[in-house]
Tab-separated table of C-alpha atoms in Angstrom:
chain	number	residue	atom	x	y	z
A	1	MET	CA	8.111	-28.976	-1.829
A	2	LYS	CA	10.815	-27.552	-3.846
A	3	PRO	CA	10.968	-23.841	-5.226
A	4	VAL	CA	9.618	-23.821	-8.758
A	5	ALA	CA	11.845	-23.374	-11.609
A	6	PHE	CA	10.624	-21.718	-14.772
A	7	GLN	CA	11.295	-19.758	-17.974
A	8	ILE	CA	9.891	-16.321	-18.736
A	9	LYS	CA	8.017	-16.398	-22.011
A	10	ASP	CA	6.508	-13.083	-21.981
A	11	ILE	CA	6.110	-9.797	-20.030
A	12	GLN	CA	3.459	-7.247	-21.027
A	13	VAL	CA	3.108	-3.890	-19.317
A	14	PHE	CA	0.165	-1.760	-19.377
A	15	GLN	CA	-1.633	1.350	-17.862
A	16	ARG	CA	-4.961	2.802	-17.285
A	17	PRO	CA	-5.693	6.264	-16.263
A	18	VAL	CA	-7.123	6.934	-12.768
A	19	THR	CA	-9.247	9.971	-12.018
A	20	LEU	CA	-9.858	10.505	-8.057
A	21	ARG	CA	-13.496	11.416	-7.011
A	22	LEU	CA	-11.867	13.374	-4.251
A	23	PRO	CA	-8.744	15.242	-3.724
A	24	PHE	CA	-5.971	13.457	-1.923
A	25	ARG	CA	-3.701	15.378	0.045
A	26	PHE	CA	-0.757	13.947	1.896
A	27	GLY	CA	2.250	15.809	3.148
A	28	ALA	CA	2.749	18.756	0.572
A	29	ALA	CA	1.168	16.814	-2.344
A	30	THR	CA	-2.356	16.986	-3.507
A	31	VAL	CA	-3.455	14.193	-5.985
A	32	THR	CA	-6.434	14.286	-8.191
A	33	ALA	CA	-5.256	11.750	-11.068
A	34	CYS	CA	-2.728	9.255	-11.757
A	35	PRO	CA	-2.192	5.979	-13.920
A	36	GLN	CA	-2.378	2.659	-12.885
A	37	ALA	CA	0.304	0.103	-13.804
A	38	PHE	CA	-0.771	-3.506	-15.050
A	39	VAL	CA	1.647	-6.541	-15.623
A	40	LYS	CA	0.725	-9.830	-17.367
A	41	VAL	CA	3.630	-12.513	-17.238
A	42	THR	CA	3.412	-15.812	-18.949
A	43	LEU	CA	5.906	-18.455	-17.495
A	44	SER	CA	6.922	-22.079	-18.879
A	45	ILE	CA	7.092	-24.651	-16.097
A	46	GLU	CA	7.707	-28.149	-17.227
A	47	GLY	CA	6.492	-27.346	-20.854
A	48	VAL	CA	3.147	-25.756	-19.726
A	49	GLU	CA	2.580	-22.007	-20.044
A	50	TRP	CA	1.023	-20.170	-17.208
A	51	GLN	CA	-0.170	-16.512	-16.718
A	52	GLY	CA	-0.067	-13.997	-13.847
A	53	ALA	CA	-1.005	-10.617	-13.103
A	54	SER	CA	-0.671	-7.585	-10.873
A	55	ALA	CA	-1.449	-4.067	-10.712
A	56	GLU	CA	-0.290	-0.984	-8.965
A	57	LEU	CA	-1.206	2.838	-8.698
A	58	MET	CA	1.835	5.285	-9.841
A	59	VAL	CA	1.187	7.637	-7.201
A	60	PRO	CA	3.097	10.806	-7.407
A	61	LYS	CA	5.108	12.641	-4.735
A	62	TRP	CA	5.492	9.466	-2.463
A	63	PHE	CA	8.265	7.494	-4.049
A	64	ASP	CA	10.267	10.557	-5.035
A	65	LYS	CA	9.114	13.750	-3.241
A	66	SER	CA	12.006	16.098	-4.767
A	67	PRO	CA	10.285	19.625	-5.408
A	68	GLN	CA	12.279	19.730	-8.674
A	69	ARG	CA	10.117	16.935	-10.193
A	70	THR	CA	6.517	17.471	-11.211
A	71	GLN	CA	3.760	14.874	-10.819
A	72	ASP	CA	4.192	14.039	-14.426
A	73	ASP	CA	7.841	13.790	-13.951
A	74	ASN	CA	7.222	11.103	-11.052
A	75	PHE	CA	4.607	9.128	-13.459
A	76	ASP	CA	7.459	8.734	-16.114
A	77	GLN	CA	9.939	7.797	-13.246
A	78	LEU	CA	7.776	4.773	-12.369
A	79	ARG	CA	6.761	3.912	-15.990
A	80	LEU	CA	10.553	4.007	-16.679
A	81	CYS	CA	11.380	1.520	-13.730
A	82	VAL	CA	8.378	-0.729	-14.848
A	83	LEU	CA	9.891	-0.784	-18.352
A	84	LYS	CA	13.343	-1.420	-17.165
A	85	ALA	CA	12.121	-4.161	-14.773
A	86	ARG	CA	10.424	-5.881	-17.908
A	87	ASP	CA	13.679	-5.907	-19.640
A	88	ALA	CA	15.702	-7.070	-16.874
A	89	TYR	CA	13.300	-9.925	-16.058
A	90	LEU	CA	13.100	-10.919	-19.702
A	91	ASN	CA	16.931	-10.939	-19.962
A	92	GLU	CA	17.065	-13.265	-17.061
A	93	GLY	CA	15.320	-15.798	-19.296
A	94	ALA	CA	15.126	-18.782	-16.804
A	95	ALA	CA	15.120	-18.787	-12.993
A	96	GLN	CA	15.343	-21.503	-10.471
A	97	SER	CA	12.879	-19.858	-8.019
A	98	ALA	CA	10.796	-16.553	-8.124
A	99	TYR	CA	12.728	-15.220	-5.293
A	100	GLY	CA	16.084	-15.829	-7.203
A	101	LEU	CA	14.687	-14.010	-10.237
A	102	SER	CA	13.874	-11.114	-7.978
A	103	GLU	CA	17.156	-10.896	-6.127
A	104	SER	CA	19.203	-10.698	-9.221
A	105	ALA	CA	16.728	-8.792	-11.596
A	106	THR	CA	15.965	-6.040	-8.835
A	107	LYS	CA	19.379	-5.155	-8.256
A	108	ILE	CA	19.968	-4.655	-12.080
A	109	VAL	CA	17.076	-2.303	-12.057
A	110	ILE	CA	17.860	-0.608	-8.945
A	111	ASP	CA	21.440	0.092	-10.096
A	112	GLN	CA	20.147	1.368	-13.550
A	113	MET	CA	17.826	3.778	-11.900
A	114	LEU	CA	20.115	5.238	-9.331
A	115	ALA	CA	22.792	5.722	-12.187
A	116	GLN	CA	20.008	8.046	-13.630
A	117	GLY	CA	19.564	9.971	-10.580
A	118	HIS	CA	16.294	8.278	-9.364
A	119	PRO	CA	15.609	7.225	-5.628
A	120	ARG	CA	15.807	3.755	-4.564
A	121	LEU	CA	12.211	3.703	-3.684
A	122	VAL	CA	11.373	4.475	-7.051
A	123	GLY	CA	13.839	1.798	-8.494
A	124	GLN	CA	12.006	-0.851	-6.141
A	125	PHE	CA	8.496	-0.155	-7.933
A	126	GLY	CA	8.847	-2.154	-11.213
A	127	PRO	CA	10.415	-5.164	-9.740
A	128	ALA	CA	7.704	-5.127	-7.032
A	129	LEU	CA	5.022	-5.102	-9.584
A	130	LEU	CA	6.635	-7.853	-11.609
A	131	ASP	CA	7.411	-10.218	-8.299
A	132	LYS	CA	3.543	-10.215	-7.801
A	133	ALA	CA	2.496	-11.396	-11.111
A	134	VAL	CA	5.418	-13.902	-11.311
A	135	ALA	CA	4.201	-15.240	-7.711
A	136	ASP	CA	0.799	-15.494	-9.122
A	137	ALA	CA	1.831	-17.558	-11.977
A	138	VAL	CA	4.044	-20.044	-9.975
A	139	LEU	CA	1.303	-20.411	-7.527
A	140	ARG	CA	-1.265	-21.247	-10.284
A	141	SER	CA	1.193	-23.553	-11.723
A	142	GLN	CA	0.917	-25.756	-8.745
A	143	ASN	CA	-2.594	-25.288	-7.854
A	144	GLN	CA	-1.693	-23.343	-4.712
A	145	SER	CA	-3.114	-20.200	-2.821
A	146	TRP	CA	-0.570	-17.689	-1.552
A	147	VAL	CA	-0.385	-18.930	2.234
A	148	SER	CA	-0.366	-22.805	1.091
A	149	GLY	CA	2.138	-21.936	-1.702
A	150	LEU	CA	4.545	-19.919	0.877
A	151	SER	CA	4.400	-22.486	3.479
A	152	GLN	CA	5.239	-24.999	0.940
A	153	GLY	CA	8.444	-22.699	-0.221
A	154	LEU	CA	7.194	-22.615	-3.745
A	155	LEU	CA	8.621	-19.002	-4.133
A	156	GLY	CA	12.113	-20.325	-2.813
A	157	ASP	CA	12.435	-17.065	-0.211
A	158	PRO	CA	14.287	-17.666	2.798
A	159	TRP	CA	11.619	-16.507	5.109
A	160	SER	CA	8.463	-18.241	4.522
A	161	GLY	CA	9.489	-21.429	6.197
A	162	SER	CA	9.837	-19.992	9.503
A	163	LEU	CA	7.073	-17.466	9.403
A	164	LYS	CA	3.726	-17.796	11.135
A	165	LEU	CA	1.287	-17.176	8.473
A	166	HIS	CA	-2.415	-16.466	8.643
A	167	THR	CA	-5.550	-17.317	6.529
A	168	ALA	CA	-7.702	-14.348	7.799
A	169	ASN	CA	-11.326	-14.258	6.457
A	170	SER	CA	-11.818	-10.716	7.364
A	171	VAL	CA	-9.882	-7.592	8.245
A	172	TRP	CA	-10.756	-4.360	9.872
A	173	LEU	CA	-10.497	-1.303	7.442
A	174	ARG	CA	-8.510	1.673	8.617
A	175	HIS	CA	-9.976	4.678	6.974
A	176	THR	CA	-7.908	7.393	5.589
A	177	VAL	CA	-8.654	11.001	6.562
A	178	GLY	CA	-6.473	12.936	4.315
A	179	LEU	CA	-5.745	16.554	4.783
A	180	ALA	CA	-8.150	17.917	2.137
A	181	ASP	CA	-10.951	15.468	3.289
A	182	ARG	CA	-14.473	16.932	4.540
A	183	LEU	CA	-15.057	16.045	8.221
A	184	THR	CA	-18.543	16.876	8.222
A	185	ASP	CA	-21.373	17.806	5.903
A	186	ALA	CA	-21.278	21.475	7.110
A	187	GLU	CA	-17.955	21.836	5.219
A	188	PRO	CA	-17.886	22.700	1.512
A	189	LEU	CA	-18.124	19.998	-1.087
A	190	THR	CA	-14.724	19.407	-2.796
A	191	ALA	CA	-16.424	17.072	-5.405
A	192	GLU	CA	-19.582	16.344	-7.011
A	193	GLU	CA	-22.147	14.097	-5.228
A	194	ASP	CA	-21.769	10.614	-6.660
A	195	GLY	CA	-23.605	8.203	-4.475
A	196	LEU	CA	-20.504	7.400	-2.056
A	197	PRO	CA	-19.420	9.090	1.137
A	198	ASN	CA	-17.736	12.272	0.765
A	199	SER	CA	-16.985	13.318	4.478
A	200	LEU	CA	-15.918	11.596	7.322
A	201	THR	CA	-19.234	11.578	9.128
A	202	GLN	CA	-20.809	9.892	6.073
A	203	ALA	CA	-18.025	7.324	5.901
A	204	ILE	CA	-18.466	6.368	9.422
A	205	GLU	CA	-22.336	6.182	8.928
A	206	ALA	CA	-21.962	4.020	5.676
A	207	TYR	CA	-19.158	1.777	6.481
A	208	GLY	CA	-19.295	1.284	10.460
A	209	LEU	CA	-15.722	2.369	10.848
A	210	LYS	CA	-13.699	1.833	13.725
A	211	TYR	CA	-10.191	2.409	12.758
A	212	PHE	CA	-8.858	5.734	11.271
A	213	LYS	CA	-5.662	6.881	9.700
A	214	LEU	CA	-5.276	10.565	10.339
A	215	LYS	CA	-2.775	12.509	7.976
A	216	VAL	CA	-0.625	15.236	9.960
A	217	GLY	CA	0.899	18.122	8.065
A	218	GLY	CA	3.709	19.002	10.185
A	219	ASN	CA	2.612	22.454	11.104
A	220	LEU	CA	1.835	22.412	14.841
A	221	GLU	CA	-0.979	24.828	15.020
A	222	ALA	CA	-2.914	23.701	11.817
A	223	ASP	CA	-2.537	19.948	13.091
A	224	LEU	CA	-3.763	20.814	16.496
A	225	GLU	CA	-6.691	22.551	15.260
A	226	ARG	CA	-7.568	19.948	12.695
A	227	LEU	CA	-6.954	16.946	14.898
A	228	ALA	CA	-9.261	18.439	17.644
A	229	LYS	CA	-11.941	18.684	14.895
A	230	ILE	CA	-11.459	15.089	13.781
A	231	GLU	CA	-11.558	13.970	17.431
A	232	ALA	CA	-15.014	15.848	17.907
A	233	VAL	CA	-16.259	13.631	14.945
A	234	LEU	CA	-14.673	10.324	16.142
A	235	SER	CA	-15.871	10.903	19.876
A	236	LYS	CA	-19.357	9.372	18.606
A	237	VAL	CA	-17.653	6.200	17.589
A	238	GLN	CA	-17.249	3.528	20.297
A	239	ASP	CA	-13.779	2.098	21.019
A	240	TYR	CA	-12.089	3.860	18.040
A	241	LYS	CA	-8.499	3.622	17.312
A	242	VAL	CA	-6.398	5.879	15.134
A	243	THR	CA	-2.924	6.071	13.741
A	244	LEU	CA	-1.110	9.228	12.718
A	245	ASP	CA	0.932	9.502	9.579
A	246	GLY	CA	3.724	12.268	9.164
A	247	ASN	CA	4.640	11.571	5.771
A	248	GLU	CA	8.129	12.772	6.250
A	249	THR	CA	6.745	16.535	7.220
A	250	PHE	CA	8.664	16.923	10.473
A	251	GLN	CA	12.049	18.491	10.413
A	252	ASN	CA	13.869	16.416	13.144
A	253	ALA	CA	13.060	14.210	15.875
A	254	GLU	CA	12.850	17.133	18.421
A	255	SER	CA	9.973	18.748	16.239
A	256	LEU	CA	8.118	15.399	16.499
A	257	GLY	CA	8.578	15.406	20.307
A	258	VAL	CA	7.353	18.918	20.433
A	259	PHE	CA	4.156	17.987	18.447
A	260	VAL	CA	3.066	15.057	20.390
A	261	HIS	CA	3.790	16.595	23.778
A	262	ALA	CA	1.646	19.424	22.298
A	263	LEU	CA	-1.120	17.039	21.908
A	264	THR	CA	-1.131	15.971	25.664
A	265	LYS	CA	-1.785	19.710	26.580
A	266	HIS	CA	-5.251	19.840	25.081
A	267	GLU	CA	-8.218	17.747	26.211
A	268	ALA	CA	-9.318	16.606	22.635
A	269	THR	CA	-6.084	15.697	21.234
A	270	GLN	CA	-5.217	14.069	24.567
A	271	ARG	CA	-8.149	11.974	24.145
A	272	LEU	CA	-7.102	11.250	20.553
A	273	LEU	CA	-3.581	10.217	21.636
A	274	GLU	CA	-4.855	7.783	24.058
A	275	ARG	CA	-6.477	5.955	21.077
A	276	THR	CA	-3.358	6.150	18.842
A	277	LEU	CA	-1.788	2.998	18.090
A	278	LEU	CA	1.382	4.310	16.086
A	279	ILE	CA	3.048	7.142	14.293
A	280	GLU	CA	4.262	6.411	10.883
A	281	GLN	CA	7.002	8.036	9.260
A	282	PRO	CA	7.169	11.245	10.644
A	283	LEU	CA	10.869	12.325	9.563
A	284	PRO	CA	12.201	12.768	6.039
A	285	ARG	CA	13.923	9.564	4.560
A	286	ALA	CA	17.183	11.517	4.271
A	287	ILE	CA	17.504	11.699	8.040
A	288	ALA	CA	15.070	9.384	9.571
A	289	LEU	CA	17.873	6.831	9.931
A	290	GLU	CA	19.969	9.415	11.341
A	291	GLU	CA	18.567	10.524	14.500
A	292	LYS	CA	17.412	8.745	17.762
A	293	ILE	CA	13.489	8.617	18.160
A	294	PRO	CA	12.501	9.877	21.480
A	295	SER	CA	10.190	8.211	23.693
A	296	MET	CA	6.628	8.886	22.791
A	297	PRO	CA	4.026	9.650	25.465
A	298	LEU	CA	1.806	6.668	26.303
A	299	ASN	CA	4.642	4.481	24.777
A	300	ILE	CA	3.344	5.069	21.297
A	301	PRO	CA	5.363	3.331	18.585
A	302	VAL	CA	6.842	5.142	15.900
A	303	ILE	CA	7.465	3.242	12.394
A	304	LEU	CA	9.038	3.482	9.274
A	305	ASP	CA	7.210	3.745	5.822
A	306	GLU	CA	9.021	5.771	3.051
A	307	SER	CA	12.473	4.780	4.445
A	308	ASP	CA	11.949	1.251	3.517
A	309	ASP	CA	14.333	1.286	0.585
A	310	HIS	CA	16.915	-1.198	1.665
A	311	PRO	CA	16.797	-4.617	3.225
A	312	ASP	CA	18.371	-3.480	6.436
A	313	VAL	CA	16.224	-0.620	7.235
A	314	LEU	CA	14.222	-1.911	9.655
A	315	THR	CA	17.351	-3.379	11.717
A	316	LYS	CA	18.756	0.022	11.721
A	317	GLY	CA	15.480	1.820	12.649
A	318	LEU	CA	15.182	-0.669	15.527
A	319	ALA	CA	18.516	0.461	17.141
A	320	LEU	CA	17.202	4.150	16.808
A	321	GLY	CA	14.071	3.535	18.741
A	322	TYR	CA	11.671	2.762	16.091
A	323	ARG	CA	9.310	-0.016	16.633
A	324	GLY	CA	7.790	-1.369	13.399
A	325	ILE	CA	7.647	-0.937	9.794
A	326	SER	CA	4.865	-0.814	6.915
A	327	SER	CA	3.830	-3.681	4.609
A	328	LYS	CA	3.252	-2.294	1.283
A	329	ALA	CA	3.092	-4.568	-1.990
A	330	CYS	CA	4.356	-1.284	-4.035
A	331	LYS	CA	7.568	-1.850	-1.854
A	332	GLY	CA	7.785	-5.645	-2.641
A	333	ILE	CA	6.428	-8.843	-1.558
A	334	TYR	CA	9.711	-10.113	-0.364
A	335	ARG	CA	10.450	-6.833	1.531
A	336	SER	CA	7.080	-7.573	3.448
A	337	LEU	CA	8.205	-11.056	4.094
A	338	HIS	CA	11.600	-9.842	5.350
A	339	SER	CA	10.092	-7.408	7.665
A	340	ALA	CA	7.397	-9.896	9.093
A	341	ALA	CA	10.142	-12.401	9.771
A	342	LEU	CA	12.137	-9.651	11.914
A	343	VAL	CA	9.206	-8.441	13.485
A	344	GLN	CA	8.037	-11.805	14.559
A	345	LYS	CA	10.825	-12.609	16.508
A	346	THR	CA	11.399	-8.981	18.029
A	347	PRO	CA	9.334	-8.192	21.073
A	348	HIS	CA	7.135	-5.122	20.949
A	349	CYS	CA	7.842	-4.670	17.108
A	350	LEU	CA	4.809	-4.330	14.754
A	351	LEU	CA	4.135	-4.888	11.167
A	352	SER	CA	1.341	-2.294	10.014
A	353	GLY	CA	-0.714	-2.460	6.833
A	354	GLU	CA	-0.575	0.723	4.961
A	355	ASP	CA	-1.813	1.935	1.571
A	356	LEU	CA	-0.998	3.840	-1.414
A	357	THR	CA	-4.638	3.978	-2.808
A	358	CYS	CA	-4.601	0.459	-3.723
A	359	GLN	CA	-7.414	0.163	-6.373
A	360	ALA	CA	-10.290	-2.182	-6.731
A	361	GLY	CA	-9.389	-5.204	-8.619
A	362	LEU	CA	-5.930	-6.926	-8.448
A	363	GLY	CA	-4.159	-4.005	-6.422
A	364	VAL	CA	-6.209	-4.074	-3.232
A	365	GLN	CA	-6.658	-7.939	-3.378
A	366	GLN	CA	-3.160	-8.700	-3.477
A	367	ASP	CA	-1.763	-6.130	-1.134
A	368	THR	CA	-4.697	-7.038	1.426
A	369	LEU	CA	-3.800	-10.660	1.014
A	370	LEU	CA	0.013	-9.986	1.500
A	371	ALA	CA	-0.677	-8.044	4.924
A	372	THR	CA	-3.236	-10.350	6.344
A	373	SER	CA	-1.083	-13.211	5.783
A	374	LEU	CA	1.632	-11.874	7.794
A	375	GLY	CA	-0.708	-10.916	10.668
A	376	VAL	CA	-1.873	-7.512	10.124
A	377	GLN	CA	-5.459	-7.205	11.563
A	378	HIS	CA	-6.360	-3.710	10.614
A	379	ILE	CA	-5.357	-2.287	7.453
A	380	GLU	CA	-5.404	1.221	5.648
A	381	ARG	CA	-7.739	1.046	2.491
A	382	ASN	CA	-8.343	3.926	0.619
A	383	GLY	CA	-8.630	3.316	-2.997
A	384	HIS	CA	-12.449	2.781	-2.538
A	385	HIS	CA	-12.618	6.256	-0.619
A	386	TYR	CA	-10.654	8.376	-3.185
A	387	VAL	CA	-11.774	6.513	-6.430
A	388	LYS	CA	-15.201	5.620	-7.619
A	389	GLY	CA	-15.253	1.774	-7.704
A	390	PHE	CA	-13.121	0.378	-10.890
A	391	GLY	CA	-12.954	3.938	-12.365
A	392	ILE	CA	-13.243	3.755	-15.948
A	393	ALA	CA	-12.608	-0.082	-16.239
A	394	PRO	CA	-15.142	-1.658	-18.495
A	395	LEU	CA	-18.145	-3.042	-17.013
A	396	ASN	CA	-17.163	-6.475	-17.800
A	397	GLU	CA	-14.021	-6.421	-15.671
A	398	SER	CA	-15.786	-4.794	-12.664
A	399	ASN	CA	-18.721	-7.531	-13.003
A	400	ASP	CA	-16.023	-10.340	-13.379
A	401	PHE	CA	-14.387	-9.254	-10.379
A	402	ALA	CA	-17.773	-8.904	-8.258
A	403	LYS	CA	-18.633	-12.119	-9.229
A	404	ALA	CA	-15.565	-13.913	-8.488
A	405	HIS	CA	-15.206	-11.976	-5.131
A	406	ALA	CA	-18.776	-11.407	-3.966
A	407	ASP	CA	-17.535	-11.066	-0.268
A	408	LEU	CA	-15.302	-8.224	-1.310
A	409	TYR	CA	-17.154	-6.198	-3.602
A	410	THR	CA	-20.674	-4.895	-3.607
A	411	SER	CA	-22.861	-3.081	-6.360
A	412	SER	CA	-25.044	0.250	-6.026
A	413	SER	CA	-25.767	3.241	-7.790
A	414	ALA	CA	-22.271	3.960	-7.666
A	415	GLY	CA	-21.156	0.688	-9.471
A	416	VAL	CA	-19.006	-1.917	-8.201
A	417	HIS	CA	-16.951	-0.910	-5.201
A	418	LEU	CA	-15.606	-2.404	-1.966
A	419	ASN	CA	-18.053	-3.832	0.396
A	420	VAL	CA	-17.381	-2.428	3.823
A	421	GLN	CA	-19.593	-3.838	6.662
A	422	LEU	CA	-19.343	-3.082	10.511
A	423	GLY	CA	-15.904	-1.726	9.739
A	424	GLN	CA	-14.654	-4.792	8.072
A	425	ILE	CA	-14.072	-6.266	4.676
A	426	ASN	CA	-14.246	-10.069	4.141
A	427	ILE	CA	-11.357	-11.854	2.210
A	428	ALA	CA	-12.140	-15.492	2.286
A	429	SER	CA	-12.286	-15.384	-1.593
A	430	LEU	CA	-8.893	-14.332	-1.772
A	431	HIS	CA	-7.719	-17.712	-0.362
A	432	GLN	CA	-7.867	-19.661	-3.827
A	433	THR	CA	-5.319	-20.825	-6.584
A	434	GLY	CA	-3.045	-17.961	-7.387
A	435	PHE	CA	-2.100	-14.799	-5.621
A	436	GLY	CA	-5.452	-13.306	-4.597
A	437	HIS	CA	-7.747	-13.003	-7.603
A	438	GLN	CA	-10.073	-15.049	-9.671
A	439	ALA	CA	-10.812	-12.448	-12.188
A	440	TRP	CA	-8.632	-10.673	-14.607
A	441	PRO	CA	-8.188	-7.250	-16.031
A	442	ASP	CA	-9.743	-6.511	-19.606
A	443	TRP	CA	-6.206	-6.608	-21.055
A	444	GLU	CA	-7.972	-4.928	-24.459
A	445	SER	CA	-9.125	-2.013	-22.698
A	446	LEU	CA	-5.742	-1.107	-21.371
A	447	ASP	CA	-2.594	1.105	-22.827
A	448	PRO	CA	0.822	-0.021	-23.182
A	449	ILE	CA	3.252	1.425	-20.976
A	450	SER	CA	5.621	4.072	-22.894
A	451	ILE	CA	7.488	7.071	-22.065
A	452	LYS	CA	9.191	9.959	-23.832
A	453	ALA	CA	12.934	9.324	-24.678
A	454	ASN	CA	15.000	9.341	-21.466
């Protein structure tokens, strides 16, 4: 089939406050609350109107880690980008394909954001959010699911035709262990009891976890001590696997090498290293593509994440010794497709599935579907861990999602939340018409996105 041409009739952007049930500490940041952005687009295709939707959490201190900007500043940066993206996509008016629209409008938005002093990663956020909603509407117009629509070239991107696509019915959940997370019940509570696991040991017991993502802080002695404590907990889990996330905290490639070799000098951390699948973005994005990555013990791959702010990042990274990159919908669906195309033709290169606290509903569903369609078999999911279910969303919204996606969600005294069983989540219900959802947000419960004069 040919790419679907359309006219943009309307784009509405909303937000909803999200309060975390547990403090989420990564790198130098600790997040306790942030807004979630929502988009509803209306497209006209051959005279018929179709709607699509998407959502993404506006997490501070990840898109822009400048110490000069506060978390509130970060929220406003992302709001501004969403508003600029709405205007740019509306101004295009008509498009010959979803990908073509993304290419032209994204450049406009990024150039505008760069001109105002914002990083490229911030400038990608708004277009990434809109691209998901546009793709959703396009797929609905043709009565196609994400995988079937991609395979037929409905979005018009240059990669789908050659990609090996997957229709997974389940995926392993990789549980995040943040720098502020309780490891055992012997440690002091960091939040009130709410019926959901609030320590690593409780999460393992409740969810049957096998995969874990461990945040490291870049301080050698502190990291060694904490990783040894984590290993003591994980040693009771049969055949567990971990990934290590540096979140740009290492000063240079040399300090990374010192850190990893130090892990080999202690029995507990050596055992942990033997179960390590990858090390994610250890170096700051400013220098990550300037230094060669040294060979790691046990041949552990080092991959890119925050550096992924330009189409040629993975190519540059491979030349420096990196061996993969993350898929995150907040960086753009077309960035993930592009990366997957390169990964699939590059030996010993991998695409990982990472999470910026994807929330229950549109966020977690679309991101999970994107990554698993590209072959990701274990994926970091942490929205269910740091946020209680659907947060303050109205009951009718959470119940609609629970009914439409009964395999993915369950209900308990804590409300509707992700259904993790034996370390996995079931996602067969995501393979229906549209981009990963058969329920919709309660639009009336959301607030329009606005910012102070900029």
